[in-house]
CSV table of C-alpha atoms in Angstrom, one decimal:
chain,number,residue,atom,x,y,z
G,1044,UNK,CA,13.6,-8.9,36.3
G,1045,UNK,CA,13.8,-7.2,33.0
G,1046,UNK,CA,17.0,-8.0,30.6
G,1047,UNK,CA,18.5,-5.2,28.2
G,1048,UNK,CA,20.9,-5.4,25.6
G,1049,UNK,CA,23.6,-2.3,26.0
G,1050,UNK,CA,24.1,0.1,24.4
G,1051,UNK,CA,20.2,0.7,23.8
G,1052,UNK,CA,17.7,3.6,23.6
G,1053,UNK,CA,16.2,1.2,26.4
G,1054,UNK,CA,18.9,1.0,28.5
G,1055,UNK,CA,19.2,5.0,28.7
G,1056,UNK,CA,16.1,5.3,29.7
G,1057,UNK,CA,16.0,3.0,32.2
G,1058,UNK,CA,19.7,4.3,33.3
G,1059,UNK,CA,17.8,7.8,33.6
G,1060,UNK,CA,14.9,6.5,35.6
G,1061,UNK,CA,17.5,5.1,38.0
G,1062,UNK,CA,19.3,8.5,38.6
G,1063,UNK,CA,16.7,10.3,38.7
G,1064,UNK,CA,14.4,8.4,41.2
G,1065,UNK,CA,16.0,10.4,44.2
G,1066,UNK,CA,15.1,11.4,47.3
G,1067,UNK,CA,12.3,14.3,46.7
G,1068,UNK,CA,10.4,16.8,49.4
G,1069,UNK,CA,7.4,18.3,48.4
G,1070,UNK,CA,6.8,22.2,50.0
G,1071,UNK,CA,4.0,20.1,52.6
G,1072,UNK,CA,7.3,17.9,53.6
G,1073,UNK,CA,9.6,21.2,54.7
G,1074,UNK,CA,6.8,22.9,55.8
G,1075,UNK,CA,5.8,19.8,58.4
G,1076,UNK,CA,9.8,19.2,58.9
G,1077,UNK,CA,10.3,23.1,59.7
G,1078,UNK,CA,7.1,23.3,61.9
G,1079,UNK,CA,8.9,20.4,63.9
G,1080,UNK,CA,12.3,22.4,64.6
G,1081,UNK,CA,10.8,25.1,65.4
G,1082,UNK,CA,9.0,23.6,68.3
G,1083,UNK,CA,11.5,22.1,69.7
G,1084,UNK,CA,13.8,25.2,69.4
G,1085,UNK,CA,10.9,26.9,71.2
G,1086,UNK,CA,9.7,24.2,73.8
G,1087,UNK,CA,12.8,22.0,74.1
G,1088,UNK,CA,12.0,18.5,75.8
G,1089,UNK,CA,8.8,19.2,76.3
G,1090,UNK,CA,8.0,18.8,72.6
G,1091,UNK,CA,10.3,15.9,72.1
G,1092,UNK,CA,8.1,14.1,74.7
G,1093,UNK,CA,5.0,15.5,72.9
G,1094,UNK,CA,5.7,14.2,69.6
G,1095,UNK,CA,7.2,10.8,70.9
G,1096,UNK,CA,4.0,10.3,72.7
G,1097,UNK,CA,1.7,11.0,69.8
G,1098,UNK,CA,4.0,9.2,67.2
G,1099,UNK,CA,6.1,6.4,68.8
G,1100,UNK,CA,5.1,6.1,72.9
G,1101,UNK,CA,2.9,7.5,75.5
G,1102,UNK,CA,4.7,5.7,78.6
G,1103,UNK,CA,7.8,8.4,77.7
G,1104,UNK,CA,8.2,11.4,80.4
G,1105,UNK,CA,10.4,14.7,80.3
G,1106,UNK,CA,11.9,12.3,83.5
G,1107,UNK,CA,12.1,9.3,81.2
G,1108,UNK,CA,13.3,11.1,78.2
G,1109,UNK,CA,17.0,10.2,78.7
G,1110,UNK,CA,18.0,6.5,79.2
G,1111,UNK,CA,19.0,5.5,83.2
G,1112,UNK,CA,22.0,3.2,84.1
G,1113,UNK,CA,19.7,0.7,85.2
G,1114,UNK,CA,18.5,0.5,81.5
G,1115,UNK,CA,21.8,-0.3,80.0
G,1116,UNK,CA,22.7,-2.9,82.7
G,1117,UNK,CA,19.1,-4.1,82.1
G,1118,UNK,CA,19.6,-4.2,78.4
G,1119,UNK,CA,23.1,-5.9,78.8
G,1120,UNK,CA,21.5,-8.7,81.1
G,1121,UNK,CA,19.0,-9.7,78.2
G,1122,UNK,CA,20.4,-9.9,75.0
G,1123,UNK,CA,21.8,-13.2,74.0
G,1124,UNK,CA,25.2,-14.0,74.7
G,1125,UNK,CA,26.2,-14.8,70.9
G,1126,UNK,CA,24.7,-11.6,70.1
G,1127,UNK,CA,27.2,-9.6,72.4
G,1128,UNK,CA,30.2,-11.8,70.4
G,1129,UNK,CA,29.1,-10.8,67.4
G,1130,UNK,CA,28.8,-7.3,68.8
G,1131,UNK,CA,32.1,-7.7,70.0
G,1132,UNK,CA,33.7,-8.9,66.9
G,1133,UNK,CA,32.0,-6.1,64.9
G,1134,UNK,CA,33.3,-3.3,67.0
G,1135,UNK,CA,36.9,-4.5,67.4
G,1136,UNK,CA,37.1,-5.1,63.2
G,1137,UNK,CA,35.6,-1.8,62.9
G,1138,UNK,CA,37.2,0.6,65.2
G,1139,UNK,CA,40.2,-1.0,63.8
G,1140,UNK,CA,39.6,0.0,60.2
G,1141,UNK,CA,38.7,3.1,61.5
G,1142,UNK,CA,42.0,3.7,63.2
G,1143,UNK,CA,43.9,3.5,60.0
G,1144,UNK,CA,42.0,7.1,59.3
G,1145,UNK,CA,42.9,9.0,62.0
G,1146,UNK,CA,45.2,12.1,60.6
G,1147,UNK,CA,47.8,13.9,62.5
G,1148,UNK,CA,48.3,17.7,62.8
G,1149,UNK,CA,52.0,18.7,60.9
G,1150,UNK,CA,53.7,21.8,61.1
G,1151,UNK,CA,56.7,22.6,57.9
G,1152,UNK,CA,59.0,25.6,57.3
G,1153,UNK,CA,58.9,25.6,53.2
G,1154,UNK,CA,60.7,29.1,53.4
G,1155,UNK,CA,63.2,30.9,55.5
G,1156,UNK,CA,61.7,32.4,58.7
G,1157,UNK,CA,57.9,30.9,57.6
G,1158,UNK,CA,56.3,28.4,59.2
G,1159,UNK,CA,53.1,26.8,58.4
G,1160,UNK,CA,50.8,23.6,59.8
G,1161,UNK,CA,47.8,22.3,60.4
G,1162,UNK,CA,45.9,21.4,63.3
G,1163,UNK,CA,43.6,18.5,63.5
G,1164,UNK,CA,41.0,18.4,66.2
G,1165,UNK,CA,38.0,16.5,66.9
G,1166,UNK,CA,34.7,17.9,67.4
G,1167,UNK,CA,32.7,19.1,70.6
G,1168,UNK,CA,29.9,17.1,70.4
G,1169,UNK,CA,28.5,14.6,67.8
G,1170,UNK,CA,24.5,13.0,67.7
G,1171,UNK,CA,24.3,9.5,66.2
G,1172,UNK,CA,20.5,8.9,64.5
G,1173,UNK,CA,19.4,5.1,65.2
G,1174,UNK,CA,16.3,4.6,63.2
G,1175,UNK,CA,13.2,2.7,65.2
G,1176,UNK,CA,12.4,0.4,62.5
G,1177,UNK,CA,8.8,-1.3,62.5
G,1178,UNK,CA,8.7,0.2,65.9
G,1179,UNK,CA,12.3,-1.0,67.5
G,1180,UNK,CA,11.3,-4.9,66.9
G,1181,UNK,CA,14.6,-4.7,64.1
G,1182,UNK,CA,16.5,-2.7,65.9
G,1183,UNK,CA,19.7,-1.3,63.6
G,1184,UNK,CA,22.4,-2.1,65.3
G,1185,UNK,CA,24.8,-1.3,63.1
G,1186,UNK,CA,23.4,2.3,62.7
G,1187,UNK,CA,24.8,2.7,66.4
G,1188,UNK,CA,28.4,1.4,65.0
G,1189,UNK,CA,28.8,2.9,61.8
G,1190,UNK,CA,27.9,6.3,63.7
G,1191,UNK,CA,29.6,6.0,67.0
G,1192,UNK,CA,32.9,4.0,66.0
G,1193,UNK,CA,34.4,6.9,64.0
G,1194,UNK,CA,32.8,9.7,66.1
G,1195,UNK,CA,35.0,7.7,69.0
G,1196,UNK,CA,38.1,7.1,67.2
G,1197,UNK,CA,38.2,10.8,66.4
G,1198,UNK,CA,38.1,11.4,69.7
G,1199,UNK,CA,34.7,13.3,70.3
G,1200,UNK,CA,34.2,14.0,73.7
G,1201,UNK,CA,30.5,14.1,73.8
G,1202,UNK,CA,28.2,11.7,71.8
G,1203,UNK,CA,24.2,11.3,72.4
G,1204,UNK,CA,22.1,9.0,70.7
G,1205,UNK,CA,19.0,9.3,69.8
G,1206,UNK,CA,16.7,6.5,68.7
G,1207,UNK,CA,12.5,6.3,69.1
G,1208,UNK,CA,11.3,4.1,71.6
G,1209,UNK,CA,9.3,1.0,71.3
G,1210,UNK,CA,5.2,0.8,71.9
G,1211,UNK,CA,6.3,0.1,76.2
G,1212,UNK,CA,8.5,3.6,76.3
G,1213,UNK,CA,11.5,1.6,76.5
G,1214,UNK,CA,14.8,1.4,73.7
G,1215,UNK,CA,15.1,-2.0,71.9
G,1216,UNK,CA,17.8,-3.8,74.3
G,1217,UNK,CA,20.0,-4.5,71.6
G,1218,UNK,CA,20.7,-0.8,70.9
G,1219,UNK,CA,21.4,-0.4,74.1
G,1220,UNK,CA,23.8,-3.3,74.3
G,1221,UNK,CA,26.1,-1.6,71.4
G,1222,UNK,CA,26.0,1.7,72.4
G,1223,UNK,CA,27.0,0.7,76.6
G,1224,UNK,CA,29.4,-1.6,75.0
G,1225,UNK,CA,30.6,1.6,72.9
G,1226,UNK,CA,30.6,3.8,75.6
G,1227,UNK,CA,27.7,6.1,74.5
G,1228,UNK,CA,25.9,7.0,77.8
G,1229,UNK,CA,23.6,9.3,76.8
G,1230,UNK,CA,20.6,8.2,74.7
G,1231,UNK,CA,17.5,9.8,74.4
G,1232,UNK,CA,14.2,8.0,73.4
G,1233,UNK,CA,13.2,10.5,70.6
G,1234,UNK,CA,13.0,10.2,66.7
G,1235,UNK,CA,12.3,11.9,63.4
G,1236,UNK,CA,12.7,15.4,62.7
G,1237,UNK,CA,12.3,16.6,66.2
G,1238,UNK,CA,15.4,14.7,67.5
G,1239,UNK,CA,17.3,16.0,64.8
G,1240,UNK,CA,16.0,19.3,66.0
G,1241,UNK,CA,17.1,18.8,69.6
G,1242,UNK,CA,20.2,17.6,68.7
G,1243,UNK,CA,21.1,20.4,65.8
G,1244,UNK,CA,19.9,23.2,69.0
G,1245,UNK,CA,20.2,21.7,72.0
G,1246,UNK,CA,17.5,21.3,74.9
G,1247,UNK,CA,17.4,20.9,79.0
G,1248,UNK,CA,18.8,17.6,78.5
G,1249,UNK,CA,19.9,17.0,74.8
G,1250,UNK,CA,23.3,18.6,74.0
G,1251,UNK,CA,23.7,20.6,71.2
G,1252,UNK,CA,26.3,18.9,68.8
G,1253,UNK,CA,28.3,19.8,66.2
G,1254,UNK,CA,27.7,17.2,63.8
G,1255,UNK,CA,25.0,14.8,63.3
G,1256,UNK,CA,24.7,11.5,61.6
G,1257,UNK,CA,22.9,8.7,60.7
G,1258,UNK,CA,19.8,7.1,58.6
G,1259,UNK,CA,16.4,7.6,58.5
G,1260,UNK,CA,13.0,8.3,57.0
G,1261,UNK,CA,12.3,11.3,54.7
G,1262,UNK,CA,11.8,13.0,58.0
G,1263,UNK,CA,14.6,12.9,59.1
G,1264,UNK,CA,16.5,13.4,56.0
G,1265,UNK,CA,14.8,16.8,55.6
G,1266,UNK,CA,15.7,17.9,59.0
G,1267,UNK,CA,19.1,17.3,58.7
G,1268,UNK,CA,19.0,19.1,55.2
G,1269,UNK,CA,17.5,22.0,57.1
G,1270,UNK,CA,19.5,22.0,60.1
G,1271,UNK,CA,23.0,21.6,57.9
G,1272,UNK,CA,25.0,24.4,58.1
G,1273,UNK,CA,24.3,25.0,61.6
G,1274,UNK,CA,25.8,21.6,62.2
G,1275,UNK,CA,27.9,19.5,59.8
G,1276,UNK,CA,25.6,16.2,58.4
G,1277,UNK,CA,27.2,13.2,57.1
G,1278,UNK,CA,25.4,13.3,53.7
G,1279,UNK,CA,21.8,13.3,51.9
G,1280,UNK,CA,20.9,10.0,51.6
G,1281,UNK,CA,18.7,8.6,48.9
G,1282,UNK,CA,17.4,5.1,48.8
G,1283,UNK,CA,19.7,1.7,48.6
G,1284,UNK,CA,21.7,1.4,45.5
G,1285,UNK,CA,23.7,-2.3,44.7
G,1286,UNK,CA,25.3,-2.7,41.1
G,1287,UNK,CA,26.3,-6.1,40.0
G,1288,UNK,CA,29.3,-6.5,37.4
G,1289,UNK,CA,29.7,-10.3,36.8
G,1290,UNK,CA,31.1,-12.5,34.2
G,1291,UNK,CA,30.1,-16.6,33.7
G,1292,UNK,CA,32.6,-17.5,37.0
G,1293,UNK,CA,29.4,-16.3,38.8
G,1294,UNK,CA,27.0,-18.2,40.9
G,1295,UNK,CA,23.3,-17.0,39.7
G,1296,UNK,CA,22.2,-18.0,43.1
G,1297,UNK,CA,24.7,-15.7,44.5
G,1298,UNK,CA,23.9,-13.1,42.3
G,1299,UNK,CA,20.2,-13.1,42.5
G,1300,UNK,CA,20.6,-12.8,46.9
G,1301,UNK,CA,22.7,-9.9,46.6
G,1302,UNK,CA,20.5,-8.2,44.3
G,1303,UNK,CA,17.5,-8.9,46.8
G,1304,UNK,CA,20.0,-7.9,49.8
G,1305,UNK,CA,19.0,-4.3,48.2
G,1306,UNK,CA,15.7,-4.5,46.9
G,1307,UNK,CA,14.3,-5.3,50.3
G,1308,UNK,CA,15.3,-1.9,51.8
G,1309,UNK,CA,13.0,0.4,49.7
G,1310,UNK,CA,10.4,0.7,47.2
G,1311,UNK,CA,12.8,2.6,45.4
G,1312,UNK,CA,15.9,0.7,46.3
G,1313,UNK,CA,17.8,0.2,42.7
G,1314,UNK,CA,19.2,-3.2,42.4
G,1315,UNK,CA,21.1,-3.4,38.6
G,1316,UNK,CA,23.1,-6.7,37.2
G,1317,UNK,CA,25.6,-6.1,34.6
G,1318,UNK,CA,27.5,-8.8,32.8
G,1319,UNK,CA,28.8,-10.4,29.4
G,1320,UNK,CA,27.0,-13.9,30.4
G,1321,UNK,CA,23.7,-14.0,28.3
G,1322,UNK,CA,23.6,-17.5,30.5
G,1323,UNK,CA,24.1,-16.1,33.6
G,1324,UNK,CA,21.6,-13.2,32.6
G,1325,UNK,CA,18.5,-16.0,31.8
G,1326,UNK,CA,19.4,-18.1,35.1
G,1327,UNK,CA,20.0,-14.9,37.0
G,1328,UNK,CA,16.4,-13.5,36.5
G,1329,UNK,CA,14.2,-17.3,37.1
G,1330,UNK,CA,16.3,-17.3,40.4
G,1331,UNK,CA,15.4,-14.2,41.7
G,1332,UNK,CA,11.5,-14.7,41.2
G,1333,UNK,CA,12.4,-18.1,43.1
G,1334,UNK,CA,13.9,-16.2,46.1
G,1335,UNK,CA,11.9,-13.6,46.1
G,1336,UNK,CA,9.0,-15.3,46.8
G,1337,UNK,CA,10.4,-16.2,49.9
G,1338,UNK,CA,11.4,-12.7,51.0
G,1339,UNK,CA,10.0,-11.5,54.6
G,1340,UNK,CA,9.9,-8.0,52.3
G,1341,UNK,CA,8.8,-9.2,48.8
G,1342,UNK,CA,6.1,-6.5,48.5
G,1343,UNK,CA,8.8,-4.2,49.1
G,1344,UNK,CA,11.1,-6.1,47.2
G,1345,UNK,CA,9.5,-6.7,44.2
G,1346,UNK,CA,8.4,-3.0,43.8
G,1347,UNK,CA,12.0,-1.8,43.6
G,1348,UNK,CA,12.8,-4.9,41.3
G,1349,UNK,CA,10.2,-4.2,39.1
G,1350,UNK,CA,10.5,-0.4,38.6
G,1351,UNK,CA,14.1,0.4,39.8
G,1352,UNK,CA,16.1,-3.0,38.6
G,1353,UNK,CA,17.3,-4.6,35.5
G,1354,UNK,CA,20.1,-6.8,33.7
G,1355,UNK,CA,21.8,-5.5,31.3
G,1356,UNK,CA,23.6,-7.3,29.4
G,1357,UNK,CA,27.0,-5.8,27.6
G,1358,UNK,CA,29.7,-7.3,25.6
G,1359,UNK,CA,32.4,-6.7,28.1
G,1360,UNK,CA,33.3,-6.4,31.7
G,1361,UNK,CA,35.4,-3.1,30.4
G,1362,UNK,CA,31.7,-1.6,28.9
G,1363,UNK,CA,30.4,-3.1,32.2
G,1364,UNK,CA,32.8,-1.2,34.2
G,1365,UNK,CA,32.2,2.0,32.3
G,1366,UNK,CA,28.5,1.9,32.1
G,1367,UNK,CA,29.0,1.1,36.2
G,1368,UNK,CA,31.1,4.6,36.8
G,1369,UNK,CA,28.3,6.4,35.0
G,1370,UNK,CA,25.7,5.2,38.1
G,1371,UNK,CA,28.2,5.9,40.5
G,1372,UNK,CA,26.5,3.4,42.6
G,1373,UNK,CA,26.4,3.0,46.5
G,1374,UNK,CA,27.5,-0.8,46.7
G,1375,UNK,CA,29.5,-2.0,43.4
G,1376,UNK,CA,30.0,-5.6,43.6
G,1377,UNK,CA,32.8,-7.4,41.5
G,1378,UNK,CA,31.7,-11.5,40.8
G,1379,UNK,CA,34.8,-12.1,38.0
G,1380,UNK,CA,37.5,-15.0,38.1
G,1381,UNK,CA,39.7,-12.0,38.4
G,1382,UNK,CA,38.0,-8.8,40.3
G,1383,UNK,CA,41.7,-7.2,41.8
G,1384,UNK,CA,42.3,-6.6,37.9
G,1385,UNK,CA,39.8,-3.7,37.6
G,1386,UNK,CA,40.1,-2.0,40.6
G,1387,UNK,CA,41.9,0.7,38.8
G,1388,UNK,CA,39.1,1.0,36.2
G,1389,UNK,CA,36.8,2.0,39.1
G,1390,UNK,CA,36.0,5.4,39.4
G,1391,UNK,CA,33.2,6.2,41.1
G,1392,UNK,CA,31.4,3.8,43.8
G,1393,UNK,CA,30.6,4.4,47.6
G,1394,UNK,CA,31.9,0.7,48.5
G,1395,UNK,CA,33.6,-1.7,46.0
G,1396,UNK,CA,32.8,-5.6,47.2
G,1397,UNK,CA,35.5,-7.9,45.0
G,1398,UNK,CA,35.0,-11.6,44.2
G,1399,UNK,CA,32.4,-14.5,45.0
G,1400,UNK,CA,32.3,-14.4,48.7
G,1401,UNK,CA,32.3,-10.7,49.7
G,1402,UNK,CA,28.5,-10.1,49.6
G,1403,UNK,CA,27.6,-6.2,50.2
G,1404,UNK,CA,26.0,-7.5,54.1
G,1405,UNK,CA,29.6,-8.2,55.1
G,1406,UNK,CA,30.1,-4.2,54.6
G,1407,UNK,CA,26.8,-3.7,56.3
G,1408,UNK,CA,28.1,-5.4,59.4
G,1409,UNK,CA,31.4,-6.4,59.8
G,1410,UNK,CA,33.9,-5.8,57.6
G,1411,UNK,CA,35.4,-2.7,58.8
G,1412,UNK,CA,34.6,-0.2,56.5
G,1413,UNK,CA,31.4,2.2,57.1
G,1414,UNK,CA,28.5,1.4,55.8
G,1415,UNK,CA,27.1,4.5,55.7
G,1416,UNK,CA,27.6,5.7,51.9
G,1417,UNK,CA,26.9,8.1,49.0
G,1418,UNK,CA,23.6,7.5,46.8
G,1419,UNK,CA,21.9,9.0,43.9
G,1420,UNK,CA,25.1,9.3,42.2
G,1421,UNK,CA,27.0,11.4,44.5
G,1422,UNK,CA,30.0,8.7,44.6
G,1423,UNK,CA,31.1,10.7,42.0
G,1424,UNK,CA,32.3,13.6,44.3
G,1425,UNK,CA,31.6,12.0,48.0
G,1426,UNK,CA,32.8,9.4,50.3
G,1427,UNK,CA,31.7,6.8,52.6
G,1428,UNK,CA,31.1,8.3,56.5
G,1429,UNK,CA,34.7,8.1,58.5
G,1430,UNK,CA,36.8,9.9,61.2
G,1431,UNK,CA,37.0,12.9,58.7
G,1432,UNK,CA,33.1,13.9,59.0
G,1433,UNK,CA,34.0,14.2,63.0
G,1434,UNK,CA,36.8,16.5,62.8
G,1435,UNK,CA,38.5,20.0,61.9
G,1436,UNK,CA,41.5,21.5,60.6
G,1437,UNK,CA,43.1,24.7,61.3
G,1438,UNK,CA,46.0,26.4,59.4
G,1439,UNK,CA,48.7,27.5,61.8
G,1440,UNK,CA,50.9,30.5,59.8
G,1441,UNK,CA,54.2,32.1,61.2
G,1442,UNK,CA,56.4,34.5,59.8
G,1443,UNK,CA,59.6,36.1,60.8
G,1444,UNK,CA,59.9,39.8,60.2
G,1445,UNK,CA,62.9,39.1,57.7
G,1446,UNK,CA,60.4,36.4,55.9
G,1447,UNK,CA,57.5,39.5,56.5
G,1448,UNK,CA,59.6,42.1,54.5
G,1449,UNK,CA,60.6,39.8,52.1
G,1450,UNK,CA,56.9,39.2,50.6
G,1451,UNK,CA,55.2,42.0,51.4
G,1452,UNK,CA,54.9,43.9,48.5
G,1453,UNK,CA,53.3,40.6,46.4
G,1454,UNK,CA,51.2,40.9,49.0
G,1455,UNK,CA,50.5,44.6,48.8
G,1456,UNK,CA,50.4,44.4,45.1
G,1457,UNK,CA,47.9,41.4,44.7
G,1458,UNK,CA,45.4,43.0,47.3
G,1459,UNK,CA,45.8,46.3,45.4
G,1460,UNK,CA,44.8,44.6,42.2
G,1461,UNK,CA,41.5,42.9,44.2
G,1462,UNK,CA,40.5,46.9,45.4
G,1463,UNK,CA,41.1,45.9,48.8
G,1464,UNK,CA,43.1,49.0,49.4
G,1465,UNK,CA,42.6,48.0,53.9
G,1466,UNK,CA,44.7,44.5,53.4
G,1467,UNK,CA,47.2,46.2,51.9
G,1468,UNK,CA,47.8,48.7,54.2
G,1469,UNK,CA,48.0,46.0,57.2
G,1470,UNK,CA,51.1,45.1,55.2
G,1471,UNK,CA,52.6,48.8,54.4
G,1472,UNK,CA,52.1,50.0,57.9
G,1473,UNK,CA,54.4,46.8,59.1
G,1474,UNK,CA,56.9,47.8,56.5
C-alpha cells in the first residue's frame, strides 16, 4: 500500500482518482437496462421468469415465481439455530435504533385564526433488493434488514422482496429466514434490472411500490436510476468507501483488517489510512500484504488496494480530519486515545465508527444504524437509508375568514408582482 506525505501534488492526485472513480454507465449499459424495463412493462411475469431462467435459474415458473409458505417454514427448519440468535439479536438492536426515527405529524396556530401542520404518513408499498451474490451461496442477509427494518417501523403496509434465486430455483434459506422472521411474506425469485422493473410498475403478481431500495450490480443501479422519479430510490450507490483517521494509540493489525473489510467488496472499493504516526504508517502497510494474502477475495482486494488505496500521512489528526471531510467518505473510522473529541470537527461522513473496538462490520451487522450509505462523496449533502426514505409529509393549512382578510392583499400584491394575475383574483373575489 502506497505511503504519501500530505500536503503533496501526489496526494491530490490520488485524492482525485479516488473521487472520481465513480459509478459510470456507458449508452450500451442504459440501452440494455431500458430494453429490460420495457419488457417487463410490456410482458409482466412472463419476462421476469424469462430473464431469471436465462440469467440465474431454469427450474423458476410464472407458478414458482413468488415464494410459498411451505418455503419459509422450510427455510426456518434449516438454518442453524445460532444463526436465527444472531438474526434475532440483529433485528431487535436494529429496529430499536430505528424507532428513535420515527417522526410525528404536529399541527400549531402561529397567528390568530391560522392554523398550520404537517402530516406524516408512511408509504403504500415499498420493494427491498437482496442481491444473489456468487449465485445465493453468500446470501446478504443484512440487505434484507437494513431494507425491511425501517420500511417496517415506518409502518409500510406492503413490502416484497425480491432476490435471484440460486442454480435449484430456490432462495438461499437464510434470506428467507430474515425476511419470515421480519414479516415480509411476499418474495419473488427475480433479480437485476428486471426486478427493479417489476417492482417500479407492477406485474400479475409483483406489486407496484412506491419506493425501492437496496444494493446491487451496475444493473441494478441503472434501473433504479431510470425508474426514479416514478418511485422514490434510496440513493445511487458507488462502490465501498472506508477512511481510516488514526494516531500511534492504534493497533496496525487492527488497522490493516478494517482497511481489507473494504477492499474485499470491489475492484474499485477505496480503502484510505490517514494518520500522524510515520510508525504506524510503515507497520500498517507490511501487515496488510500479510493479511491479504490470506483474503478469500485477495484478487479483488488487492486491485482496489493497489489502484484505489493509500496512507497518507499528515502532521495532525486536525489536517487528518480536514483532508477526511474533503472525501466525504462512506465509513469514517476514528482509532485515537481520544475519538469523542472530534466528533464536532466531522462534517461530512455516511457512518462515523469511534475508537479501537468499533470496526465498520459492527455497522454492517449489528449495531443499529443502517448500513446502507452515501458514496462517491455524496455524504456531503446525503444520509444513511432510515424511516425517512419510507415516508411523506403533507402541509395541513387553515385560515379563519378574519385571519383571510387580514393577509390578503400581501398576498394579492406578491402574486401581482409574479404576473400571476389568476392567484390573485382567488384572493380578491373572497374579499
Amino acid at each position: 500500500m502506497k505511503l504519501f506525505e500530505y500536503p503533496s501534488a501526489d496526494v491530490r492526485a490520488r485524492v482525485r482518482n479516488i473521487i472520481d472513480r465513480g459509478l459510470g454507465f456507458s449508452k450500451a449499459d442504459y440501452d440494455n437496462v431500458q430494453a429490460f424495463i420495457d419488457d417487463v412493462r410490456t410482458r409482466g411475469d412472463e419476462a421476469l421468469v424469462a430473464y431469471t431462467n436465462q440469467f440465474d435459474s431454469g427450474a423458476v415458473t410464472q407458478d414458482t415465481l413468488k415464494v410459498t409458505d411451505a418455503e419459509f417454514e422450510h427455510a426456518l427448519a434449516s438454518v442453524d439455530p445460532l444463526f436465527l440468535d444472531s438474526l434475532k439479536r440483529a433485528i431487535d438492536q436494529l429496529t430499536r435504533f430505528h424507532e428513535k426515527q420515527k417522526q410525528n405529524a404536529w399541527i400549531d396556530t402561529p397567528r390568530n385564526g391560522v392554523i398550520v401542520g404537517q402530516l406524516v404518513r408512511p408509504v403504500g408499498a415499498a420493494g427491498i433488493y437482496v442481491p444473489g451474490a456468487k449465485g445465493g451461496k453468500t446470501p446478504l442477509v443484512s440487505s434484507v434488514l437494513m431494507g425491511g427494518i425501517p420500511a417496517k417501523v415506518a409502518g409500510v403496509s406492503t413490502i416484497a422482496l425480491m432476490t435471484p434465486p440460486m442454480e435449484n430455483g430456490e432462495v438461499n434459506p437464510h434470506i428467507l429466514a430474515a425476511a419470515a422472521k421480519m414479516g415480509i411474506t411476499s418474495v419473488f425469485k427475480a433479480g437485476s434490472a428486471w426486478a427493479i422493473a417489476a417492482l417500479a410498475y407492477g406485474t400479475r403478481q409483483v406489486p407496484k411500490v412506491n419506493v425501492i431500495v437496496g444494493p446491487g450490480n451496475i444493473y441494478v443501479t441503472l434501473a433504479k436510476k431510470i425508474v426514479a422519479g416514478t418511485v422514490g430510490i434510496d440513493m445511487i450507490a458507488g462502490p465501498s468507501e472506508i477512511l481510516i483517521i488514526a494516531d500511534h494509540t492504534a493497533n496496525p493489525e487492527f488497522v490493516a483488517a478494517d482497511l481489507l473489510s473494504q477492499a474485499e467488496h470491489d475492484a474499485r472499493a477505496s480503502a484510505i489510512l490517514v494518520t500522524d504516526s510515520r510508525k504506524l504508517a510503515e507497520q500498517t502497510a507490511s501487515i496488510l500484504e500479510r493479511q491479504l494474502s490470506a483474503l478469500a477475495r485477495q484478487d479483488t482486494a488487492r486491485q482496489s488496494i493497489d489502484n484505489f488505496g493509500a496512507i497518507m500521512l499528515v502532521p495532525d489528526i486536525e489536517t487528518g480530519i480536514d483532508l477526511s471531510n474533503q472525501l466525504a467518505p462512506e465509513h469514517l473510522e476514528l482509532m485515537v486515545s481520544a475519538p469523542f473529541d472530534y466528533i464536532d470537527r466531522i462534517q461530512n461522513a455516511g457512518a462515523l465508527f469511534l475508537g479501537h473496538y468499533t470496526p465498520e462490520p459492527m455497522g454492517d451487522y449489528i449495531a443499529g444504524p443502517n448500513h446502507v450509505l452515501p458514496t462517491a462523496g455524496t455524504a456531503r449533502f446525503s444520509s444513511a437509508l432510515s424511516v425517512d426514505h419510507f415516508i411523506k409529509k403533507t402541509s395541513l393549512i387553515h385560515y379563519s375568514r378574519t385571519a383571510f382578510e387580514n393577509e390578503a392583499e400581501d398576498v394579492i400584491r406578491l402574486a401581482e408582482i409574479e404576473g400571476l394575475t389568476a392567484h390573485a383574483n382567488s384572493v380578491k373575489i373572497r374579499k
